[in-house]
Amino acid sequence: QSVLTQPPSASGTPGQRVTISCSGSSSNIGSNYVFWYQQLPGTAPKLLIYRNNQRPSGVPDRFSGSKSGTSASLAISGLRSEDEADYYCATWDDTLRGVFGGGTKLTVL
Amino acid sequence: QVQLVESGGGVVQPGRSLRLSCAASGFTFSSYAMHWVRQAPGKGLELVAVISYDGSNKYYADSVKGRFTISRENSKTTLYLQMNSLRIEDTAVYYCARHLFGGIDYWGQGTLVTVSS
């Protein structure tokens, strides 16, 4: 049982917009930045979104993040087959302690 | 470019020890906190341990507290994870990761630890 709650699965068709939610509490998401990671099959996770809604260079603007209160969301627009992966949210406090969501497996139909 | 290369994984019997290493390059290692994160087969990500940039602060997941020790050698730009009293449930891919912007930004490719009799 992860501290941050994500739906175990999500799906969409090519070109569609998909959102993945991440629910926490006032002690984690409510008071810290949210990060999102993409993990393609058989590879290490990759940073997708940092500090709630910032994209590292090289991440397409099809990916966007938002946060409101104790919840956060990752949105993927213009869905592509290569977006099929596991997605994780995470948050850290000022003492470097962090928690991950349980992960969401995204299927592109 | 930032590179994190883990090594030291392998097959080990329950109760035995193993030490993982993570060689860092492409950035000023001594300026960054570093993490070990693991992923059991078919499971999600679990933060195992974190160490501050100078090694003065360390935190551990409850599941490994008292058994695992994180350390770093800034002169060698290397991060370590000493794992003692290994259990079957410690079987996982172990990732080394850098802390920036309030979270993890870069990950290594991982090293597999299998605890089995």
XYZ file of C-alpha atoms in Angstrom:
226
model
C 0.000 0.000 0.000
C 1.768 3.160 -1.223
C 1.496 6.476 0.587
C 0.596 8.151 -2.706
C -2.384 6.634 -4.528
C -2.401 6.163 -8.287
C -4.813 4.178 -10.443
C -3.114 0.882 -11.370
C -3.969 1.278 -15.028
C -5.019 3.790 -17.654
C -5.544 3.574 -21.380
C -6.220 5.646 -24.442
C -6.140 5.594 -28.212
C -3.535 7.363 -30.345
C -4.111 11.106 -30.438
C -6.267 11.074 -27.315
C -5.611 12.996 -24.081
C -5.080 10.908 -20.954
C -4.704 11.977 -17.339
C -3.174 10.039 -14.451
C -4.003 11.081 -10.912
C -1.887 10.961 -7.764
C -3.566 11.432 -4.407
C -1.790 12.123 -1.139
C -2.184 14.108 2.038
C -1.291 17.439 3.592
C 1.994 15.972 4.862
C 3.280 14.931 1.444
C 1.723 16.366 -1.730
C 0.018 19.128 0.202
C 3.295 20.611 1.376
C 5.901 19.514 -1.181
C 6.634 19.462 -4.895
C 5.372 16.593 -7.041
C 7.558 14.746 -9.513
C 6.530 12.381 -12.306
C 8.596 9.594 -13.863
C 8.152 7.482 -16.962
C 9.494 3.933 -17.007
C 9.544 2.232 -20.376
C 9.618 -1.589 -20.302
C 13.000 -2.924 -19.184
C 14.555 0.483 -18.587
C 15.313 2.807 -15.697
C 12.801 5.516 -14.760
C 13.167 8.887 -16.439
C 12.201 12.292 -15.055
C 9.136 13.651 -16.843
C 7.905 16.500 -14.621
C 9.569 18.201 -11.673
C 8.289 20.762 -9.178
C 4.639 20.058 -10.043
C 4.613 21.339 -13.605
C 8.143 21.865 -14.928
C 9.431 19.865 -17.890
C 13.128 18.998 -18.197
C 14.675 19.828 -21.541
C 13.942 17.114 -24.064
C 10.547 16.161 -22.647
C 7.821 16.935 -25.213
C 5.239 19.549 -24.307
C 2.589 16.852 -24.769
C 3.365 16.012 -21.149
C 2.117 18.396 -18.454
C 1.716 18.286 -14.704
C -0.520 20.045 -12.233
C -1.161 20.062 -8.528
C -4.088 21.170 -6.416
C -4.170 20.730 -2.661
C -3.282 17.136 -1.839
C -3.618 15.778 -5.377
C -1.637 15.990 -8.574
C -2.168 14.961 -12.178
C -0.100 14.083 -15.187
C -1.685 14.793 -18.553
C -0.514 13.357 -21.844
C -2.012 14.860 -24.974
C -1.677 13.558 -28.517
C -1.103 10.057 -27.168
C 1.469 7.981 -29.074
C 2.293 4.280 -29.003
C 5.706 5.068 -27.528
C 4.003 6.568 -24.465
C 3.047 3.056 -23.359
C 4.902 2.765 -20.059
C 4.583 2.828 -16.285
C 4.191 6.263 -14.701
C 5.070 7.106 -11.108
C 4.429 10.191 -9.002
C 6.668 11.054 -6.057
C 7.281 13.762 -3.512
C 10.080 14.649 -1.077
C 10.221 16.797 2.026
C 13.009 19.151 3.056
C 14.810 16.369 4.917
C 15.251 14.349 1.678
C 12.678 11.758 2.757
C 10.410 10.819 -0.109
C 7.560 8.577 -1.176
C 6.442 7.103 -4.493
C 3.006 6.307 -5.801
C 2.281 2.702 -6.680
C 2.553 3.394 -10.392
C 0.118 3.480 -13.298
C 0.469 1.239 -16.325
C -0.548 3.177 -19.415
C -1.752 1.161 -22.395
C -2.121 2.707 -25.830
C -4.930 0.842 -27.548
C 26.568 14.439 -19.418
C 25.410 12.978 -16.127
C 26.264 9.305 -15.749
C 25.492 6.968 -12.877
C 26.786 3.425 -13.204
C 25.856 0.838 -10.595
C 27.787 -2.351 -9.947
C 28.059 -5.103 -7.354
C 24.767 -6.884 -7.864
C 24.481 -10.647 -8.081
C 23.047 -13.753 -6.492
C 23.496 -14.112 -2.737
C 22.119 -16.439 -0.081
C 19.763 -15.195 2.635
C 21.640 -13.786 5.612
C 24.717 -12.879 3.578
C 26.062 -9.448 2.630
C 26.620 -7.500 -0.566
C 27.988 -4.047 -1.331
C 26.699 -2.007 -4.239
C 28.653 0.836 -5.808
C 27.560 3.714 -8.017
C 30.211 5.546 -10.020
C 29.136 9.100 -10.839
C 30.479 11.377 -13.561
C 29.524 14.444 -15.558
C 28.604 16.595 -12.552
C 30.015 17.846 -9.240
C 29.193 14.764 -7.190
C 30.083 16.369 -3.853
C 27.325 18.968 -4.282
C 24.374 16.588 -4.512
C 22.391 14.358 -2.208
C 22.104 10.834 -3.581
C 19.538 8.038 -3.317
C 19.272 4.283 -3.621
C 15.896 3.198 -4.985
C 14.845 -0.394 -5.594
C 12.249 -2.176 -7.667
C 11.246 -5.754 -6.911
C 10.300 -7.887 -9.932
C 6.987 -6.686 -11.328
C 6.562 -4.143 -8.530
C 6.794 -0.399 -8.055
C 9.597 1.877 -6.910
C 10.751 1.987 -3.279
C 13.095 4.560 -1.782
C 15.736 2.598 0.142
C 18.163 5.197 1.463
C 19.333 8.757 0.931
C 22.507 10.578 1.914
C 23.166 14.309 1.988
C 25.835 15.891 -0.196
C 28.464 15.716 2.547
C 27.380 12.454 4.138
C 26.250 14.112 7.363
C 22.608 13.059 7.043
C 21.284 9.637 6.106
C 17.756 8.233 6.058
C 16.523 4.700 5.494
C 13.288 2.960 4.645
C 11.896 1.049 7.621
C 12.258 -2.161 5.611
C 16.074 -1.878 5.567
C 16.846 0.115 8.706
C 19.558 -1.543 10.777
C 20.605 -3.818 7.900
C 21.641 -1.445 5.091
C 24.143 1.398 5.240
C 24.481 4.170 2.659
C 27.794 5.972 2.320
C 29.738 8.043 -0.157
C 33.307 8.846 -1.052
C 33.288 12.272 -2.673
C 36.977 12.082 -3.601
C 36.144 9.033 -5.728
C 32.697 10.326 -6.846
C 31.218 7.037 -5.693
C 28.092 6.111 -3.752
C 27.790 2.842 -1.822
C 25.111 0.660 -0.314
C 26.272 -1.965 2.167
C 23.557 -4.596 2.503
C 23.777 -7.035 5.419
C 21.468 -9.798 6.626
C 19.875 -9.979 3.204
C 16.387 -11.404 2.910
C 14.534 -12.929 -0.005
C 12.304 -9.847 -0.100
C 15.360 -7.680 -0.812
C 15.484 -9.169 -4.310
C 15.198 -6.210 -6.687
C 16.883 -3.984 -9.195
C 18.743 -1.311 -7.248
C 19.040 2.127 -8.806
C 21.391 4.915 -7.837
C 19.852 8.365 -8.341
C 20.753 12.041 -8.002
C 18.708 14.555 -6.008
C 17.986 17.966 -7.545
C 15.103 20.473 -7.595
C 13.637 18.786 -4.528
C 13.554 15.279 -5.958
C 15.317 12.748 -8.177
C 16.397 13.979 -11.579
C 18.835 11.367 -12.912
C 18.845 7.572 -12.523
C 21.450 4.922 -13.187
C 20.651 1.849 -15.248
C 20.324 -0.354 -12.159
C 21.948 -3.511 -10.835
C 20.045 -6.688 -10.010
C 20.309 -8.264 -6.573
C 18.847 -11.733 -6.184
C 18.598 -13.241 -2.720
C 18.027 -16.953 -2.999
C 19.101 -20.165 -1.330
